[in-house]
Short mmCIF file of C-alpha atoms and ligand atoms in Angstrom, two decimals:
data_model
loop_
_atom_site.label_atom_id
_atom_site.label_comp_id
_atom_site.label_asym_id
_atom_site.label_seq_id
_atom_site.Cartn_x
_atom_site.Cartn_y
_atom_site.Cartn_z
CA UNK A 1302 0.00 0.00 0.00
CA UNK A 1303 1.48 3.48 -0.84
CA UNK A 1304 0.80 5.83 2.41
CA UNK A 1305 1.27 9.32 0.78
CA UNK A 1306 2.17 11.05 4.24
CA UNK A 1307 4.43 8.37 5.52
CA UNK A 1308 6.06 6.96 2.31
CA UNK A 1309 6.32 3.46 1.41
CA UNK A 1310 8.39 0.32 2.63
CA UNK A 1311 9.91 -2.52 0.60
CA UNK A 1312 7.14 -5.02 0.87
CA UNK A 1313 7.31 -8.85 0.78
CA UNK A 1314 5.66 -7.96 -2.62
CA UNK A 1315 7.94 -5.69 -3.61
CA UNK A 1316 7.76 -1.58 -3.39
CA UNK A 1317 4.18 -0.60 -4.59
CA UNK A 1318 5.87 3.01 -5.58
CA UNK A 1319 8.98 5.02 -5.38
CA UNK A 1320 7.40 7.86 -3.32
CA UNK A 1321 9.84 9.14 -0.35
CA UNK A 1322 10.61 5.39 -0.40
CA UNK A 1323 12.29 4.10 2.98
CA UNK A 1324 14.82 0.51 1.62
CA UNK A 1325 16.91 0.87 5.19
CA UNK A 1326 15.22 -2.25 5.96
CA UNK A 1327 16.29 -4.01 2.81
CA UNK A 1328 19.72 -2.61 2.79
CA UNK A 1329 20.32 -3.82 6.33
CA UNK A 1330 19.11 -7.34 5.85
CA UNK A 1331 21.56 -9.99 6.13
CA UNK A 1332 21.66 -10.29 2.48
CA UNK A 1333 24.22 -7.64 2.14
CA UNK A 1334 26.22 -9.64 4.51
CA UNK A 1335 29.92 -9.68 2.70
CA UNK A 1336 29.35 -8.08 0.66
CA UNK A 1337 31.36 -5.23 -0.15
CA UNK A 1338 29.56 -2.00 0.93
CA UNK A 1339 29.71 1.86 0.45
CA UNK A 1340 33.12 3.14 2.22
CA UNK A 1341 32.25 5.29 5.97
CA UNK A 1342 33.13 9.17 5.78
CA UNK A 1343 34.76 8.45 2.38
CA UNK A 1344 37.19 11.29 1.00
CA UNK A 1345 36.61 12.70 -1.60
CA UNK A 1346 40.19 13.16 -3.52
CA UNK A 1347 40.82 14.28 -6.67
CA UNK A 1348 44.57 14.29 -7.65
CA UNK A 1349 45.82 15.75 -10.85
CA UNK A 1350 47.26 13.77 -14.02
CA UNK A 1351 50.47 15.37 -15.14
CA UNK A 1352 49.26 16.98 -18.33
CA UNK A 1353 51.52 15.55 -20.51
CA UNK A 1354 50.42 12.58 -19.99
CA UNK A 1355 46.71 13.47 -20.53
CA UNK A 1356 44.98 12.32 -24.03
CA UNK A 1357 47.97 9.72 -24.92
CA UNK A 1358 48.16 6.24 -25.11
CA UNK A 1359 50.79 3.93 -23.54
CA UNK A 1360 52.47 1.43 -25.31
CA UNK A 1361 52.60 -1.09 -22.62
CA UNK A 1362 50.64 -3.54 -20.14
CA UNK A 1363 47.90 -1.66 -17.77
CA UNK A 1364 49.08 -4.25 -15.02
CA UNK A 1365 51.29 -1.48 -13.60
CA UNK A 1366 49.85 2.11 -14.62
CA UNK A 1367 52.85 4.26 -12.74
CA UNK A 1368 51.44 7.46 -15.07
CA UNK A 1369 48.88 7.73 -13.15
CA UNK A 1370 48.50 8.95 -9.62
CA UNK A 1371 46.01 7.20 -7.45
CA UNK A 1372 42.37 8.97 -7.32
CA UNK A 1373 42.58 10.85 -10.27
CA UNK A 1374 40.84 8.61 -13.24
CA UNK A 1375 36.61 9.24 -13.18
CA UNK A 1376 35.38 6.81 -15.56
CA UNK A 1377 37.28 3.20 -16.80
CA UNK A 1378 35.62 2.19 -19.92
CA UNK A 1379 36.93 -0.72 -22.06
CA UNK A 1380 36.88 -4.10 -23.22
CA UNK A 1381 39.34 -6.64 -22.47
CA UNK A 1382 41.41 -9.18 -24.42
CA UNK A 1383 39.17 -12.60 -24.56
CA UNK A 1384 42.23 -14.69 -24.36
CA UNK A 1385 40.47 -16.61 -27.60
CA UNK A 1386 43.16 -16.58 -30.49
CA UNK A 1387 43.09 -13.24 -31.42
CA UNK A 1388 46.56 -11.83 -32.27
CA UNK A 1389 47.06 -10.30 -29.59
CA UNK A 1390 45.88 -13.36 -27.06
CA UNK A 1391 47.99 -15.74 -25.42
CA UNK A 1392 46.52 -19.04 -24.67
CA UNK A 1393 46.32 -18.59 -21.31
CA UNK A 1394 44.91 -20.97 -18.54
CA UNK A 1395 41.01 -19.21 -16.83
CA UNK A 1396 43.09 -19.33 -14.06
CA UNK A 1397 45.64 -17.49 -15.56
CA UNK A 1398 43.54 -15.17 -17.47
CA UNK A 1399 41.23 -13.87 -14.23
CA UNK A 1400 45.26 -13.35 -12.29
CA UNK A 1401 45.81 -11.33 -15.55
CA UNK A 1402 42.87 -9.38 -15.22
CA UNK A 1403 42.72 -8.85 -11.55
CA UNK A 1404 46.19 -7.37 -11.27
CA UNK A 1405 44.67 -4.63 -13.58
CA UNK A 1406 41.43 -4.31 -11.81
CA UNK A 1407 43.43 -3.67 -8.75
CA UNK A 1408 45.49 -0.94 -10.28
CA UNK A 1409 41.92 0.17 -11.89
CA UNK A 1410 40.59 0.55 -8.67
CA UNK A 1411 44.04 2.24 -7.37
CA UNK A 1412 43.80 5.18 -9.59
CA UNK A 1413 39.81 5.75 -9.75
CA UNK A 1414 38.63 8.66 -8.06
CA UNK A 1415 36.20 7.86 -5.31
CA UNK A 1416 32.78 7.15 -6.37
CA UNK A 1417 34.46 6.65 -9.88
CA UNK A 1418 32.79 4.17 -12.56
CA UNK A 1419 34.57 1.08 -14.29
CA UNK A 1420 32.28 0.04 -17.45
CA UNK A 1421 33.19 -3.63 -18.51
CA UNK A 1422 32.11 -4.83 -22.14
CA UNK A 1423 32.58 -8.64 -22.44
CA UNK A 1424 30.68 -11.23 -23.83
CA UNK A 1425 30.79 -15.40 -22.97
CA UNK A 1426 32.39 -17.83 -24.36
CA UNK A 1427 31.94 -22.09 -25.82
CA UNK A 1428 29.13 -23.78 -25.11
CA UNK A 1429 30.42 -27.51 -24.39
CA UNK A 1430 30.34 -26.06 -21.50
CA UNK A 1431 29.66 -22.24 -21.46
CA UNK A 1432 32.19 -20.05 -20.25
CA UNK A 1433 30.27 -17.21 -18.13
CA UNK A 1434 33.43 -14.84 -18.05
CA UNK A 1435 31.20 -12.32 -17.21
CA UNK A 1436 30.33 -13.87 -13.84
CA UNK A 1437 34.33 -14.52 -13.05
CA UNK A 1438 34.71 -10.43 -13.52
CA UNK A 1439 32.21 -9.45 -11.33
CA UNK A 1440 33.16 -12.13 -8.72
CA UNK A 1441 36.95 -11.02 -8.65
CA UNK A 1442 36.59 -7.64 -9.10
CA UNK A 1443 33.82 -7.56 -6.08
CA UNK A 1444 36.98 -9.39 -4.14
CA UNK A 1445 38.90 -6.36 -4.59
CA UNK A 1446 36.51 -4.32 -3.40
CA UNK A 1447 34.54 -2.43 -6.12
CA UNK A 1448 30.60 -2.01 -5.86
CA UNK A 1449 28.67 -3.56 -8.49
CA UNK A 1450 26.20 -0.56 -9.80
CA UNK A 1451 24.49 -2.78 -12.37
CA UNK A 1452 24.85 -5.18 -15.36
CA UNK A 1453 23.57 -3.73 -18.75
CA UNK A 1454 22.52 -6.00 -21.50
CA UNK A 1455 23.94 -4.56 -24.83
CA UNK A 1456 21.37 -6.16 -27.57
CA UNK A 1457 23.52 -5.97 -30.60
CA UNK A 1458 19.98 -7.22 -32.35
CA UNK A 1459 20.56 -7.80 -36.53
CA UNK A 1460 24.36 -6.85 -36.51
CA UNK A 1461 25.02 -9.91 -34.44
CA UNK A 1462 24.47 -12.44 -37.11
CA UNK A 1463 24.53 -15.13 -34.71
CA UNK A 1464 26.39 -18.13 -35.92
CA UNK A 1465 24.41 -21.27 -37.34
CA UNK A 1466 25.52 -23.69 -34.55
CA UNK A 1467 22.42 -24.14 -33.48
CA UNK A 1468 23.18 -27.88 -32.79
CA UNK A 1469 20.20 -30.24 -33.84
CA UNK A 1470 17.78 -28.52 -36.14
CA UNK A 1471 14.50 -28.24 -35.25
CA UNK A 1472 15.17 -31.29 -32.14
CA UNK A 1473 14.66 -30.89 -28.47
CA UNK A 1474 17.81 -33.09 -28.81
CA UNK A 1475 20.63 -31.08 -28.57
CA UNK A 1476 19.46 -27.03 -29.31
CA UNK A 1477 22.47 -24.44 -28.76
CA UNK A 1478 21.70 -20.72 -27.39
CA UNK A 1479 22.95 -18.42 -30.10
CA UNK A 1480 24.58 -15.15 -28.01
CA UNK A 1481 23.10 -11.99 -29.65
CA UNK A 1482 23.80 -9.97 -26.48
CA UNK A 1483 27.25 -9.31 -24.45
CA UNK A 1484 27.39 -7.37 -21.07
CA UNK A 1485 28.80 -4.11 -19.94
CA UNK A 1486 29.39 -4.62 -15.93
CA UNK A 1487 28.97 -1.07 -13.85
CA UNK A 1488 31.18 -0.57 -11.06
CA UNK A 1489 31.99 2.06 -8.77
CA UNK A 1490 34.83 2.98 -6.09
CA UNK A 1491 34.19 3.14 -2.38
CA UNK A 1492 31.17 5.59 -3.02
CA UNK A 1493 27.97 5.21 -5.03
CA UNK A 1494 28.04 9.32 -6.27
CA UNK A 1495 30.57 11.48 -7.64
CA UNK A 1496 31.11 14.03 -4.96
CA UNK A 1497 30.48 17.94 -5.24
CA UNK A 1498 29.40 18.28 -8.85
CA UNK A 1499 26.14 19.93 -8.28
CA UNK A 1500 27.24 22.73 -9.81
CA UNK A 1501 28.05 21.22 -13.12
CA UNK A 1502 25.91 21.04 -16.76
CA UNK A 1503 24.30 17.99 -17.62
CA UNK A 1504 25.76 16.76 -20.88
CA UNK A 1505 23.01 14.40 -21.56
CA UNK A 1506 19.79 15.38 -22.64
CA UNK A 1507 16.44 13.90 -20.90
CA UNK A 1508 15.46 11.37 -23.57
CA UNK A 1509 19.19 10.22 -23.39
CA UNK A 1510 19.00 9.85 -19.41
CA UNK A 1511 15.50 8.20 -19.96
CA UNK A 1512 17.74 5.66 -22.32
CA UNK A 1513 20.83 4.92 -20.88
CA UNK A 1514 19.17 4.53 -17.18
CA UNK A 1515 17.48 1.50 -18.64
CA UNK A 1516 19.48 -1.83 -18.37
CA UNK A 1517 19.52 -3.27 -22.04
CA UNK A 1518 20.92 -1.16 -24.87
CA UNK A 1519 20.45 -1.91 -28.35
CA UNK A 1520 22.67 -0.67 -31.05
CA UNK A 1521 24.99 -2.29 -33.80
CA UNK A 1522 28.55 -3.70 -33.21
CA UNK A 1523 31.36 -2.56 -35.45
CA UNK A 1524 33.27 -4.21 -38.22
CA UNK A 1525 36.52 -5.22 -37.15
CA UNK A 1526 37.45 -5.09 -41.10
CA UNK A 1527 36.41 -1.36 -41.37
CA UNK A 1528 38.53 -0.61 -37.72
CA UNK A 1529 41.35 -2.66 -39.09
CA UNK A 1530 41.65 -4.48 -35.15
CA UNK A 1531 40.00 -7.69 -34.66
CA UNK A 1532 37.85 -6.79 -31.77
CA UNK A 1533 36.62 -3.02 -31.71
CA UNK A 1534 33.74 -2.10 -30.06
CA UNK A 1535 31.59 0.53 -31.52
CA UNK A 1536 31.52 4.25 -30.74
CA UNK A 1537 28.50 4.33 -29.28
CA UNK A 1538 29.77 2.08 -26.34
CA UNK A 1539 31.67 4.17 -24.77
CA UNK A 1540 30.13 7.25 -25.96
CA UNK A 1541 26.97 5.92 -23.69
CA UNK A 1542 28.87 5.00 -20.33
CA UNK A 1543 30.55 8.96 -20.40
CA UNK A 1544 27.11 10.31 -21.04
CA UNK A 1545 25.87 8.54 -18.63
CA UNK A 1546 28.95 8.69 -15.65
CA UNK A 1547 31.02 11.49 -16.39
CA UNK A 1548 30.79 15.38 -16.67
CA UNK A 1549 32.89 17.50 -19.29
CA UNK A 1550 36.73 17.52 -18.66
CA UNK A 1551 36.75 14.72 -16.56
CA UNK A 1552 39.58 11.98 -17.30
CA UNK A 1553 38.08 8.76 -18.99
CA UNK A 1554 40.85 5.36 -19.06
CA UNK A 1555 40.83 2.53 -21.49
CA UNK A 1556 43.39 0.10 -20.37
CA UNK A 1557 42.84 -1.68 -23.08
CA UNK A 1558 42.43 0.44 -25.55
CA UNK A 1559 43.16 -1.35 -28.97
CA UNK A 1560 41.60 1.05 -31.89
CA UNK A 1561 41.21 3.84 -29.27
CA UNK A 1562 37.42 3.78 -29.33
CA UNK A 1563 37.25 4.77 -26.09
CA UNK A 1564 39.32 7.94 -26.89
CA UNK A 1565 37.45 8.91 -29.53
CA UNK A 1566 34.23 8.82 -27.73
CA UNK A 1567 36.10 10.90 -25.55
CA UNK A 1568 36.82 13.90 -27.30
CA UNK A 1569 33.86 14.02 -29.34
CA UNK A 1570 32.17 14.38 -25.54
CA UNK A 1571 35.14 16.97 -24.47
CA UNK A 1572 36.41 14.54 -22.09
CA UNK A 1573 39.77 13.71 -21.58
CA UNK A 1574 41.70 10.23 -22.23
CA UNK A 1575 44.52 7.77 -21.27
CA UNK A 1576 44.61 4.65 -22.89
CA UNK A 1577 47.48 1.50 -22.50
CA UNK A 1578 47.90 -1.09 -25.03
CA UNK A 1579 50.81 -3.89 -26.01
CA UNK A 1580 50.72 -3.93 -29.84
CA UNK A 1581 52.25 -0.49 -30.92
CA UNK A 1582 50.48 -1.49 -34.41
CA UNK A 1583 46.60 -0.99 -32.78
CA UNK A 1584 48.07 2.39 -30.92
CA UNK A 1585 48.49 3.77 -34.69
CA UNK A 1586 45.51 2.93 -35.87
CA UNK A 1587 44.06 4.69 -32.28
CA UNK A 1588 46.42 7.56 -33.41
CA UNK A 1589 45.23 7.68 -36.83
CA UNK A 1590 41.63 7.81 -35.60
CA UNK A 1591 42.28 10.36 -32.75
CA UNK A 1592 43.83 12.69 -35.01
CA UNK A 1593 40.75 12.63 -37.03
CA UNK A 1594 38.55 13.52 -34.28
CA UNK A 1595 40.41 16.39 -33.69
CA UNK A 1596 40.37 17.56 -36.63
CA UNK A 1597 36.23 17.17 -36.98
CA UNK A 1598 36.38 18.99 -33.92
CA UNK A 1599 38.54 21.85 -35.44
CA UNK A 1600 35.87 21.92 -37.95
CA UNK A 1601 33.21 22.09 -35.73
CA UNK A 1602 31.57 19.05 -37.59
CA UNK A 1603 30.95 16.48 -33.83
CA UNK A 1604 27.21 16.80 -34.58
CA UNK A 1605 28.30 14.83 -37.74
CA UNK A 1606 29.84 12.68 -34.75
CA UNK A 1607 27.85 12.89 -31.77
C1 SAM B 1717 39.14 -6.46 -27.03
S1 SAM B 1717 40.53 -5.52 -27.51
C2 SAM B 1717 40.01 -3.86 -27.18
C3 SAM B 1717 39.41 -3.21 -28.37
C4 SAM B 1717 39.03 -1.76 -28.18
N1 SAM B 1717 37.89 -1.62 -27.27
C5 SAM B 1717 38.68 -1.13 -29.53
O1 SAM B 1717 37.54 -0.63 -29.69
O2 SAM B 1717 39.50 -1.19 -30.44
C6 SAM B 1717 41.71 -5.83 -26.25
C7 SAM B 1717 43.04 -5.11 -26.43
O3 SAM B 1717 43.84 -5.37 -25.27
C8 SAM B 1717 45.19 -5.35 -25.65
N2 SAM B 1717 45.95 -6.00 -24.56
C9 SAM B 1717 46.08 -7.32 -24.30
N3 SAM B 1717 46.78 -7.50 -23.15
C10 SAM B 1717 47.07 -6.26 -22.66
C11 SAM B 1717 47.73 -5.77 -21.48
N4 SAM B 1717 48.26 -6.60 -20.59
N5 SAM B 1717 47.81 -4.43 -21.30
C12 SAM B 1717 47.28 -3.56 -22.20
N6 SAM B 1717 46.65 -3.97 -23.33
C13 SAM B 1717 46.53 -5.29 -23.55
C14 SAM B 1717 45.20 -6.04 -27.00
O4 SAM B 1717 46.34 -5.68 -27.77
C15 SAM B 1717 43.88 -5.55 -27.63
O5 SAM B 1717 44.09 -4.45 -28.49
#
């Protein structure tokens, strides 16, 4: 029942309505119990990136990030390696892979700011059995102490052209799934809100808030062919998750940043970027595409982007 004056309580039912809602209850049941929760009287710190180190990319692994001083990244947006064959996998062990990817989660979480978002795009893998890397990330990274915000569903709808191996045609025998979807995993750092920014413009307009608040996206992938890397993702990824979690000026990290997507969603936002990758062949083509930006920028043509 909603009580107007009083405001409503999570129900055994579920909350009726959202009006002046009290969820202490909720939040204090024992199902929160270690779990990692929002940091007491957290501080606030923003430390400054030495500017010449702003809007480049780093020719070398993210597992150490010594460019960057702790609590002074806002947003981590990217994509990791899938440790599948690519050229630029190695055929790791899981275990080997999620030691990989911890050690930069760990130096992710080192140089956020507090209340800072990480945005992870990955998809599963196999099916004899399934591979749910997704669930691995958000069980390690929870470990180190990050607070899971949310898991979007990114519907990549017709441009997935799911593969045929469907297993037995038409027979409850042996039917495959066919993945149209992959995730992006929301994170934050010790705080659930970006401190003292009440001050600033939105940079998102109210259909676009409407949008990106909801938990499945759909929008097209990108052709690795056209990119000239095997895995980009498109644009619009990233463009989304700094809508959505950053304001203008603030620094956005790919440590992983292959084609520099991420960067280039960046600046056509005027955001800043840092980016870290190991093949100094992918950081030209990021170059190559940077350097474009800026220059539709000079133009004035980002509505052309945007
Ligand atoms: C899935 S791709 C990222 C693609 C990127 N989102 C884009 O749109 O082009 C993963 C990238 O991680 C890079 N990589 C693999 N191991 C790395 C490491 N230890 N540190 C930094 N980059 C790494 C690979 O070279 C590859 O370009």
């Amino acid at each position: 029942m909603v009580d107007r004056k009083n405001g409503t309580e999570t129900s055994k039912f579920g909350s009726p309505g959202r009006l002046n809602h009290d969820s202490s209850k909720f939040y204090g049941s024992r199902l929160y119990e270690g779990l990692p929760t929002e940091k007491a009287n957290v501080k606030f710190v923003e430390n400054k990136i030495d500017e010449k180190n702003i809007n480049r990319i780093f020719c070398k692994s993210s597992e150490k990030m010594e460019e960057l001083p702790d609590n002074s990244v806002h947003l981590m947006v990217t994509s990791p390696p899938y440790n599948v064959g690519k050229e630029y996998d190695e055929d790791m062990s899981l275990g080997e892979y999620r030691e990989l990817l911890k050690n930069i989660w760990k130096e992710v979480h080192r140089v956020l700011v507090p209340g800072g978002r990480a945005c992870i795009n990955i998809a599963n893998l196999g099916r004899k059995p399934y591979i749910p890397l997704h669930s691995f990330i958000i069980e390690d990274i929870q470990k180190i102490g990050f607070l899971m915000r949310g898991e979007i569903i990114w519907n990549k709808a017709s441009s997935a052209s799911p593969s045929t191996a469907w297993g037995s045609w038409l027979s409850a025998k042996n039917p495959v799934l066919r993945d149209i979807h992959e995730y992006i995993l929301v994170f934050s750092k010790e705080a659930f809100s970006r401190a003292n920014h009440d001050d600033q413009p939105a940079t998102m307009t109210r259909d676009e808030f409407l949008e990106l608040t909801k938990s499945v996206w759909t929008f097209g992938a990108e052709s690795a062919r056209k990119v000239g890397h095997p895995a980009p993702f498109p644009v619009e990824l990233p463009l989304r998750c700094i809508k959505l979690y950053t304001f203008e000026n603030d620094v956005v990290l790919d440590p992983f940043m292959g084609s520099g997507t991420a960067a280039v969603a960046a600046l056509m936002t005027n955001r800043r970027f840092i980016g870290y990758d190991i093949d100094k062949e992918y950081i030209k083509i990021a170059e190559k595409r940077i350097n474009e930006t800026f220059e539709k920028k000079k133009q004035k043509k980002i509505s052309e982007l945007v």
